mmCIF file of C-alpha atoms in Angstrom:
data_model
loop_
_atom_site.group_PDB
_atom_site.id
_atom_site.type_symbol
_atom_site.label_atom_id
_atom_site.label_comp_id
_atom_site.label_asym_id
_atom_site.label_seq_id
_atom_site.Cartn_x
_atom_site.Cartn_y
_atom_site.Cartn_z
ATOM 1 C CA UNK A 278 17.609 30.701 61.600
ATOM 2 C CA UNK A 279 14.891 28.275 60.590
ATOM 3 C CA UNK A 280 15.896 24.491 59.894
ATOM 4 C CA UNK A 281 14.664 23.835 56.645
ATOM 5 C CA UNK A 282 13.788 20.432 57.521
ATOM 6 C CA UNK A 283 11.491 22.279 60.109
ATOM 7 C CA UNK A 284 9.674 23.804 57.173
ATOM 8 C CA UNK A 285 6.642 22.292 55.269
ATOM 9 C CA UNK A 286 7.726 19.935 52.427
ATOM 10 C CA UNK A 287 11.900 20.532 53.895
ATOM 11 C CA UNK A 288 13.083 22.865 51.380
ATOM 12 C CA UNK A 289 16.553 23.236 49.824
ATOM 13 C CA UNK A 290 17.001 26.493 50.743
ATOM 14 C CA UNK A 291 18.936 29.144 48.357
ATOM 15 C CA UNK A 292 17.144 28.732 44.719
ATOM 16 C CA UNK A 293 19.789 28.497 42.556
ATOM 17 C CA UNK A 294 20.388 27.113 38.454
ATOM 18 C CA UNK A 295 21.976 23.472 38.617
ATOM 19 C CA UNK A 296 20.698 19.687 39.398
ATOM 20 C CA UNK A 297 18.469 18.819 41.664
ATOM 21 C CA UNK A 298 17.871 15.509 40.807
ATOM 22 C CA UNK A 299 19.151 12.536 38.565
ATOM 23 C CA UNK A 300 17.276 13.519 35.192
ATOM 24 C CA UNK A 301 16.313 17.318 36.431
ATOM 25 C CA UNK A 302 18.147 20.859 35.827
ATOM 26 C CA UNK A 303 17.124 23.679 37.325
ATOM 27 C CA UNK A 304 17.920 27.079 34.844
ATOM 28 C CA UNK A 305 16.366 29.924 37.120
ATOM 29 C CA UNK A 306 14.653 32.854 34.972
ATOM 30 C CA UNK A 307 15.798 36.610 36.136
ATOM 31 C CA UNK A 308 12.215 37.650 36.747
ATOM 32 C CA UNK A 309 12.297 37.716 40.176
ATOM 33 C CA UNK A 310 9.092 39.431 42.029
ATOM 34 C CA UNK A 311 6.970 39.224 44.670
ATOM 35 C CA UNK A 312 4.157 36.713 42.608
ATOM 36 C CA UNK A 313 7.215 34.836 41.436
ATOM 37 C CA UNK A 314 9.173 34.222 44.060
ATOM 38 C CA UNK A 315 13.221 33.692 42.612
ATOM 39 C CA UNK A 316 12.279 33.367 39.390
ATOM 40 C CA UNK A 317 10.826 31.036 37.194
ATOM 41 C CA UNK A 318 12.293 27.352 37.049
ATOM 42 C CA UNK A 319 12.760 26.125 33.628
ATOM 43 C CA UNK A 320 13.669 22.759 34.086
ATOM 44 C CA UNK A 321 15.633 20.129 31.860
ATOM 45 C CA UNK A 322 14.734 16.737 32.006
ATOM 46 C CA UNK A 323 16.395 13.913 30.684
ATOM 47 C CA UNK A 324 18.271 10.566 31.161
ATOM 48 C CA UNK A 325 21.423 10.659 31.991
ATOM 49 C CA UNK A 326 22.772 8.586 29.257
ATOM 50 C CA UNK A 327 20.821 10.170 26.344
ATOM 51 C CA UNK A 328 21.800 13.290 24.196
ATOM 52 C CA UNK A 329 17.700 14.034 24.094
ATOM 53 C CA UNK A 330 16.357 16.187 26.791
ATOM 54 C CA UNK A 331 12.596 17.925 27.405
ATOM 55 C CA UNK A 332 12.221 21.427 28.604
ATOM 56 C CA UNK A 333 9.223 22.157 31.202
ATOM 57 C CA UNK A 334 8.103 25.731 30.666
ATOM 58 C CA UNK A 335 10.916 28.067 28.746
ATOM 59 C CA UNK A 336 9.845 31.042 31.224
ATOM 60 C CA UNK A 337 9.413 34.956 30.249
ATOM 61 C CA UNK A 338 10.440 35.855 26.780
ATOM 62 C CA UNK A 339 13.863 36.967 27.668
ATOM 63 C CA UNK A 340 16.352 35.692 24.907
ATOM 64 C CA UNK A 341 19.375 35.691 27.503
ATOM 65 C CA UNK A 342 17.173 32.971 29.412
ATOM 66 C CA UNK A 343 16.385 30.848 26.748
ATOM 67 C CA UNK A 344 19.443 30.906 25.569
ATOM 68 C CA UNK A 345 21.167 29.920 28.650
ATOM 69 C CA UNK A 346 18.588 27.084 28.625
ATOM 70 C CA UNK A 347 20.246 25.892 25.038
ATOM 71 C CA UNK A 348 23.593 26.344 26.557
ATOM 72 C CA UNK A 349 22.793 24.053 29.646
ATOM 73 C CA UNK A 350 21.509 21.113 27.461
ATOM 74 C CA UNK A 351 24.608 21.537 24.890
ATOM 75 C CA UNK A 352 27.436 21.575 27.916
ATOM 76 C CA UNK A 353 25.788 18.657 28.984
ATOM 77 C CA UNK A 354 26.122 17.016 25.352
ATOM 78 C CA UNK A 355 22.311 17.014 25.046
ATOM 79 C CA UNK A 356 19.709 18.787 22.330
ATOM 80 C CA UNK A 357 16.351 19.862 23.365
ATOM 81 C CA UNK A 358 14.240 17.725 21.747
ATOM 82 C CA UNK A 359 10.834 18.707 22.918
ATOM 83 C CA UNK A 360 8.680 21.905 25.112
ATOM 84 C CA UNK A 361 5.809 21.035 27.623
ATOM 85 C CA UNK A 362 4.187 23.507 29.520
ATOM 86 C CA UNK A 363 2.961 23.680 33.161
ATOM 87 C CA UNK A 364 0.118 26.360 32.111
ATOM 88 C CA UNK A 365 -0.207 29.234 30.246
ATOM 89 C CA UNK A 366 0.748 32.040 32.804
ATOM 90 C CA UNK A 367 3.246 34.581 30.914
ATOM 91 C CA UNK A 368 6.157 33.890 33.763
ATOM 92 C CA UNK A 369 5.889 30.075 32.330
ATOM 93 C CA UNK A 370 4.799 30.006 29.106
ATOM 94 C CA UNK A 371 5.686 33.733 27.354
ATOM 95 C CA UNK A 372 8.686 32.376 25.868
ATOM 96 C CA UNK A 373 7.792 29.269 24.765
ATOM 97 C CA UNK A 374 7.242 30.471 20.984
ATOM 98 C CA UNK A 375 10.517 32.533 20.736
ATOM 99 C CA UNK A 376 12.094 29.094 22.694
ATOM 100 C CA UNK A 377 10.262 26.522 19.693
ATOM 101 C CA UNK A 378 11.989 28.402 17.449
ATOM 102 C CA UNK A 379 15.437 28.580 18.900
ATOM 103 C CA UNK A 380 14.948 24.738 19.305
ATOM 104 C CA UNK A 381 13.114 23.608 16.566
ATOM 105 C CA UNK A 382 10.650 22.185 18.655
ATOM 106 C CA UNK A 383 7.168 21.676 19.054
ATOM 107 C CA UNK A 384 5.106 22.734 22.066
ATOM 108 C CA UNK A 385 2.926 20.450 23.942
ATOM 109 C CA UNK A 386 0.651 22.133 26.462
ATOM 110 C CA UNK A 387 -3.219 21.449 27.564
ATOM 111 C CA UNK A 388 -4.356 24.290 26.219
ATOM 112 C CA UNK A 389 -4.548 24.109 22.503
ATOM 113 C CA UNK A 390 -3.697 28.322 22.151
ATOM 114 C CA UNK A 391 -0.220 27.231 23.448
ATOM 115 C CA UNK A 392 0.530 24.914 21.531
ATOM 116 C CA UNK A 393 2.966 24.327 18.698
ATOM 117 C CA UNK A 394 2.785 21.462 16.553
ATOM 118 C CA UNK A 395 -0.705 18.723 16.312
ATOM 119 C CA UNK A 396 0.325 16.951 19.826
ATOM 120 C CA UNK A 397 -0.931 18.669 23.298
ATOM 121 C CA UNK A 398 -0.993 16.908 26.477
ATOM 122 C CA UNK A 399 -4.000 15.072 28.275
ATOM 123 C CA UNK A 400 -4.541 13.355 31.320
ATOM 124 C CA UNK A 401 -2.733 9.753 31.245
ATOM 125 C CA UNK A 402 -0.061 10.634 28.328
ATOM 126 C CA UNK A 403 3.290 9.952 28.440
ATOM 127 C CA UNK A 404 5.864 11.477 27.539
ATOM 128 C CA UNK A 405 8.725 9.455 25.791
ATOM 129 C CA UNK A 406 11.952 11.272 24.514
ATOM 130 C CA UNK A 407 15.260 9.722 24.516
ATOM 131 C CA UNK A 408 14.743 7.206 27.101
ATOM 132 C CA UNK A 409 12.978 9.409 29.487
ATOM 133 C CA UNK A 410 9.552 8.624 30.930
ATOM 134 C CA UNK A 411 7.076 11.289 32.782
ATOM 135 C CA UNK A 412 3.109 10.737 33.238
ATOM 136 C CA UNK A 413 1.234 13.851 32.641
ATOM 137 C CA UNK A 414 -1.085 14.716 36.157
ATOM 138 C CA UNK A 415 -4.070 17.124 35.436
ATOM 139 C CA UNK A 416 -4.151 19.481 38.133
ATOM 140 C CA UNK A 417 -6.662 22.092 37.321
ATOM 141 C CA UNK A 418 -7.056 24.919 40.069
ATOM 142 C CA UNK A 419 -4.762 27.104 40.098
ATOM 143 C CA UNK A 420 -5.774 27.949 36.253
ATOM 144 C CA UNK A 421 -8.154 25.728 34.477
ATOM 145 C CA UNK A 422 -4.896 24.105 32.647
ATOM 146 C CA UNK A 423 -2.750 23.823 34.875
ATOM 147 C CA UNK A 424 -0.864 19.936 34.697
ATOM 148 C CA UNK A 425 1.953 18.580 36.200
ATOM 149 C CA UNK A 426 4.665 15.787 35.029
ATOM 150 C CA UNK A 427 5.150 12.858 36.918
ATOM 151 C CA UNK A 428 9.035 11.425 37.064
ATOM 152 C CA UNK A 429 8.539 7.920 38.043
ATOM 153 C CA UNK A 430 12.601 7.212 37.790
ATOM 154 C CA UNK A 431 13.121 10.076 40.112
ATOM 155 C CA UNK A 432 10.285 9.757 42.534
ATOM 156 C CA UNK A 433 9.475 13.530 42.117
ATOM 157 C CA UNK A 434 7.042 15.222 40.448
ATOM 158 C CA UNK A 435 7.044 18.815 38.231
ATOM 159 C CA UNK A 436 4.416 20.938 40.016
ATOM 160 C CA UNK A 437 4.426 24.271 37.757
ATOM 161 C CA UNK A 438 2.516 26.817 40.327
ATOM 162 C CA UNK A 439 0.442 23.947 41.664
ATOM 163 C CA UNK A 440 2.579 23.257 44.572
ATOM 164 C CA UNK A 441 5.457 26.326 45.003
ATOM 165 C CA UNK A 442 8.857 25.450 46.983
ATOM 166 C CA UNK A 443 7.914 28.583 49.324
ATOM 167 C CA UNK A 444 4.550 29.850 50.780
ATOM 168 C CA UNK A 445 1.031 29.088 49.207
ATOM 169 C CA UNK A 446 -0.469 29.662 45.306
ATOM 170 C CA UNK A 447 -3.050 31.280 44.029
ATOM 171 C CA UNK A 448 -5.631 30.289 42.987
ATOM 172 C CA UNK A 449 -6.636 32.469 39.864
ATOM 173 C CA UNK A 450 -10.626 32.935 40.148
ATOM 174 C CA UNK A 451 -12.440 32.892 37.451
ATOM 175 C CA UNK A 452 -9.836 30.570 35.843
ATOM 176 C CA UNK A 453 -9.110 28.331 38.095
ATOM 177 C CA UNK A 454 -11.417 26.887 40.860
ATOM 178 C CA UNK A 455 -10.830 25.836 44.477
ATOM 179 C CA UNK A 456 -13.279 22.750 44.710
ATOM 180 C CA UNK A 457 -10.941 21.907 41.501
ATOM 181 C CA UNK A 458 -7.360 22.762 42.911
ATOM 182 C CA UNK A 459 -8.602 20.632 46.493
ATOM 183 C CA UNK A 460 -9.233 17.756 43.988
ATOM 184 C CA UNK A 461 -5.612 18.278 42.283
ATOM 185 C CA UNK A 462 -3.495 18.307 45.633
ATOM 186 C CA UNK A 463 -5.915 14.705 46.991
ATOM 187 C CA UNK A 464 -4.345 13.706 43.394
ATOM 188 C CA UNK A 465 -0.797 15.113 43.645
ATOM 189 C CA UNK A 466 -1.318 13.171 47.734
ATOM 190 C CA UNK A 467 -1.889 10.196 46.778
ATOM 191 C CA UNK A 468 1.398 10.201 44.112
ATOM 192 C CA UNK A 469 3.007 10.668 47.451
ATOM 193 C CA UNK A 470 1.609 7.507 49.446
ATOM 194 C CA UNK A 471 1.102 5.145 46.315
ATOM 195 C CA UNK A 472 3.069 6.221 43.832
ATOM 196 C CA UNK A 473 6.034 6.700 46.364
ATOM 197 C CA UNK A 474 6.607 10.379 45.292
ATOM 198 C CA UNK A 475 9.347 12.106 47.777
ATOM 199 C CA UNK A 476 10.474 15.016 45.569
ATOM 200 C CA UNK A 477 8.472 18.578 44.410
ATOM 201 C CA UNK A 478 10.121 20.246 42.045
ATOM 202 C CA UNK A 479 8.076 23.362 41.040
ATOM 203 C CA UNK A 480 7.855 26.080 38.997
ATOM 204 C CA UNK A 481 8.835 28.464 41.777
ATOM 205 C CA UNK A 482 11.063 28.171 45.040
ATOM 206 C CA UNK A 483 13.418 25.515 45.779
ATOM 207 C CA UNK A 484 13.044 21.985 45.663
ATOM 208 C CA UNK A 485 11.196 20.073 48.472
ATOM 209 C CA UNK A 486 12.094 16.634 49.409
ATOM 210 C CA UNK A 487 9.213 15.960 51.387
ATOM 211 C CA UNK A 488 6.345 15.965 48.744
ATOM 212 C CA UNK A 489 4.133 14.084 51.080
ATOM 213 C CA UNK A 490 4.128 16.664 53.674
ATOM 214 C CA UNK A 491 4.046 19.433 50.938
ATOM 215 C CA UNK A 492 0.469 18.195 49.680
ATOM 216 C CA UNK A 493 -0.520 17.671 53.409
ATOM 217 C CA UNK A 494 0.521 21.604 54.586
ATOM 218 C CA UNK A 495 -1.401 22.908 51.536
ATOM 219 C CA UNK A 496 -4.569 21.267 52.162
ATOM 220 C CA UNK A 497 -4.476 22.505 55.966
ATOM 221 C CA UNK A 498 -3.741 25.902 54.548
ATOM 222 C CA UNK A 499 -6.956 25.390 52.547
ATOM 223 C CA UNK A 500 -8.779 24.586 55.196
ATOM 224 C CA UNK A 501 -7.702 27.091 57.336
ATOM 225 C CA UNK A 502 -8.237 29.625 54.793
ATOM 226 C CA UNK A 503 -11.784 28.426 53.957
ATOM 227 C CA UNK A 504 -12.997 28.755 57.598
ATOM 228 C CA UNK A 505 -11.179 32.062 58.240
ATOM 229 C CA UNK A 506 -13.561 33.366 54.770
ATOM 230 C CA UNK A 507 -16.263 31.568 56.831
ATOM 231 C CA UNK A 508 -15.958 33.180 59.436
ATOM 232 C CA UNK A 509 -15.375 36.885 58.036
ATOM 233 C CA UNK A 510 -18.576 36.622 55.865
ATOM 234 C CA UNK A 511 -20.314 35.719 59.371
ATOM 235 C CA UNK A 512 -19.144 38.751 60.692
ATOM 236 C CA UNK A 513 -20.211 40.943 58.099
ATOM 237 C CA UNK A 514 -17.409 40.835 55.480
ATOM 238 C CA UNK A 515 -19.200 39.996 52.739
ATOM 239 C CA UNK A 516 -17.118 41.935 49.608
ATOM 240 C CA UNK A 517 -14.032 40.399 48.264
ATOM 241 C CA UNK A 518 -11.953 43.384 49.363
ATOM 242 C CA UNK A 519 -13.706 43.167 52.914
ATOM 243 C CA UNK A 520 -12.748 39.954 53.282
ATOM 244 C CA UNK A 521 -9.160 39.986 51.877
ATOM 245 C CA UNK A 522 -8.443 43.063 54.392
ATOM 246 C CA UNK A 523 -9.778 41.235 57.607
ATOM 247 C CA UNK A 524 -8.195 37.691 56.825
ATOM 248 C CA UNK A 525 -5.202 38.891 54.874
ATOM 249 C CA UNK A 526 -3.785 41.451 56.861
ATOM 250 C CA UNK A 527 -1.149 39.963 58.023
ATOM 251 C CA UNK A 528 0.088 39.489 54.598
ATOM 252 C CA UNK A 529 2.101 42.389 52.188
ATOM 253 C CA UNK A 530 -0.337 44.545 50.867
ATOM 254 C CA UNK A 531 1.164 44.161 47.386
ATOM 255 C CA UNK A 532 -0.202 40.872 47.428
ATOM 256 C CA UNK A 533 -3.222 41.861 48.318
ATOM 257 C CA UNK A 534 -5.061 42.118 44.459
ATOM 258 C CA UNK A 535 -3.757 38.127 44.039
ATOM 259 C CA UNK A 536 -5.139 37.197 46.956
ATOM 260 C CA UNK A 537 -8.325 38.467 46.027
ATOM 261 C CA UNK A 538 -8.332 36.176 43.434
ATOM 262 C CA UNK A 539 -8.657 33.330 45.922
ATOM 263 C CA UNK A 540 -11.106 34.642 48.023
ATOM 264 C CA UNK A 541 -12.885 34.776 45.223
ATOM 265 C CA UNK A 542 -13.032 31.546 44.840
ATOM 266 C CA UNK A 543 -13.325 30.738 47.895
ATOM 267 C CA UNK A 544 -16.455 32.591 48.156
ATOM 268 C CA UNK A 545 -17.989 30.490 45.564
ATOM 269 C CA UNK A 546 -17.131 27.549 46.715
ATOM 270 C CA UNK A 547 -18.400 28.219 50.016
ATOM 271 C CA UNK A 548 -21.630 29.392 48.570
ATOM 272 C CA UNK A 549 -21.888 26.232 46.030
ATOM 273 C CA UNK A 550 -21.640 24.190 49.374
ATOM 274 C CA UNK A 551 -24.675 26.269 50.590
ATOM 275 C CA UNK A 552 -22.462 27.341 53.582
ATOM 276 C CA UNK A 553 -22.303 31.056 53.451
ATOM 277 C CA UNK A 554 -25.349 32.790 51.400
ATOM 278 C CA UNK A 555 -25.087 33.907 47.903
ATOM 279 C CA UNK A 556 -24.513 37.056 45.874
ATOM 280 C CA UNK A 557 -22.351 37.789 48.759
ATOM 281 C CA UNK A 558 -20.266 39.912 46.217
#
């Protein structure tokens, strides 16, 4: 067996519901699949001391699930007092309505289609609610709205599908945009060396308590990546599918139609850099 602290950003291992930090709750979604690893995260945030706590993304629009969200803040004496989202992707952000109005909450989210309420969330905000203090992070890349939350007390950070606690993510072309995402993790890196960031906790996988080395795996993957797609368009595979077949076959075929996605986009970015030729789809 693998040591965990062997594996990029040391996982936790098993994903299960339950704390994984001083102010965070894990409540893991039953939507378990091949794009979404264990499940969705829905996490509960809040001070320890206060009966006010913030849910990040409510997850699919399962009733059992939000519900056993409610349940979690109420054993712990606490009332959700407030909904952000990570992005709008349906495994994050499909229950967030049928969630508001379990809650009586509004919903804060980039994108204005999401939300609930006049408030959404913008680069520099903070979020204040019951004593509890996280910086919203715009991380674009992934999708076009993707954000993350910033836990200053806890030195970790909320990474939606930005950073996952297992493998790579996608980037979703036309959506989201690799010179974009590249930009995100240099942001999400330097959280890590001047922010003093140790902790991922994301919307998929389990926790990682090397954030630092997390960021740093995912940009060599990019790298890697982006010179593999180099390389394959060199050698004549010049079609998205071409290209996902030569450089992704070591990879589950099911996979295969997401991972066109980033090729995709790695395609243009390579051809807005002027290294590979364009119309090369």
């Amino acid at each position: 067996m693998t040591d965990a602290a062997a594996l990029p950003g040391q996982p936790r291992g098993t994903v299960t519901s339950g704390r994984a930090t001083a102010r965070a709750v894990n409540v893991l979604a039953p939507n378990a699949s091949a794009m979404t690893l264990d499940g969705t995260n829905t996490w509960l945030v809040s001070e320890p001391d206060s009966d006010l706590a913030v849910v990040i993304d409510p997850g699919p629009l399962d009733d059992v699930h939000l519900r056993a969200v409610i349940d979690t803040a109420e054993r712990a004496g606490k009332r959700v007092a407030l909904t952000l989202l990570t992005h709008g992707h349906p495994d994050h952000a499909e229950g967030a309505a049928r969630f508001a109005e379990l809650t009586r909450t509004n919903v804060r989210a980039l994108d204005p289609a999401l939300r609930l309420g006049d408030e959404g969330l913008a680069a520099g905000d903070v979020i204040r609610t019951g004593g509890l203090e996280m910086r919203v992070v715009p991380t674009p890349g992934h999708t076009s709205d993707s954000l993350c939350f910033h836990l200053p007390a806890d030195r970790a950070v909320l990474t939606g599908d930005t950073i996952l606690g297992r493998g790579t993510t996608v980037v979703a072309h036309p959506d989201g945009r690799l010179g974009d995402y590249l930009a995100s993790l240099r942001r999400l890196r330097s959280l890590t060396v001047d922010d003093g960031v140790h902790v991922v906790l994301p919307g998929h996988g389990p926790v990682l308590d090397d954030a630092q080395g997390a960021v740093e795996f995912y940009l060599a993957h990019r790298a890697h990546r982006l010179a593999q797609v180099e390389t394959a368009v060199e050698n004549g595979h010049v079609t998205p599918e071409q290209v996902v077949a030569h450089v992704y076959a070591d990879v589950d075929r099911s996979l295969w139609p997401a991972a066109q996605w980033s090729v995709r986009a790695q395609l243009e970015y390579l051809q807005d850099h002027g290294l590979i030729p364009g119309g090369s789809e």
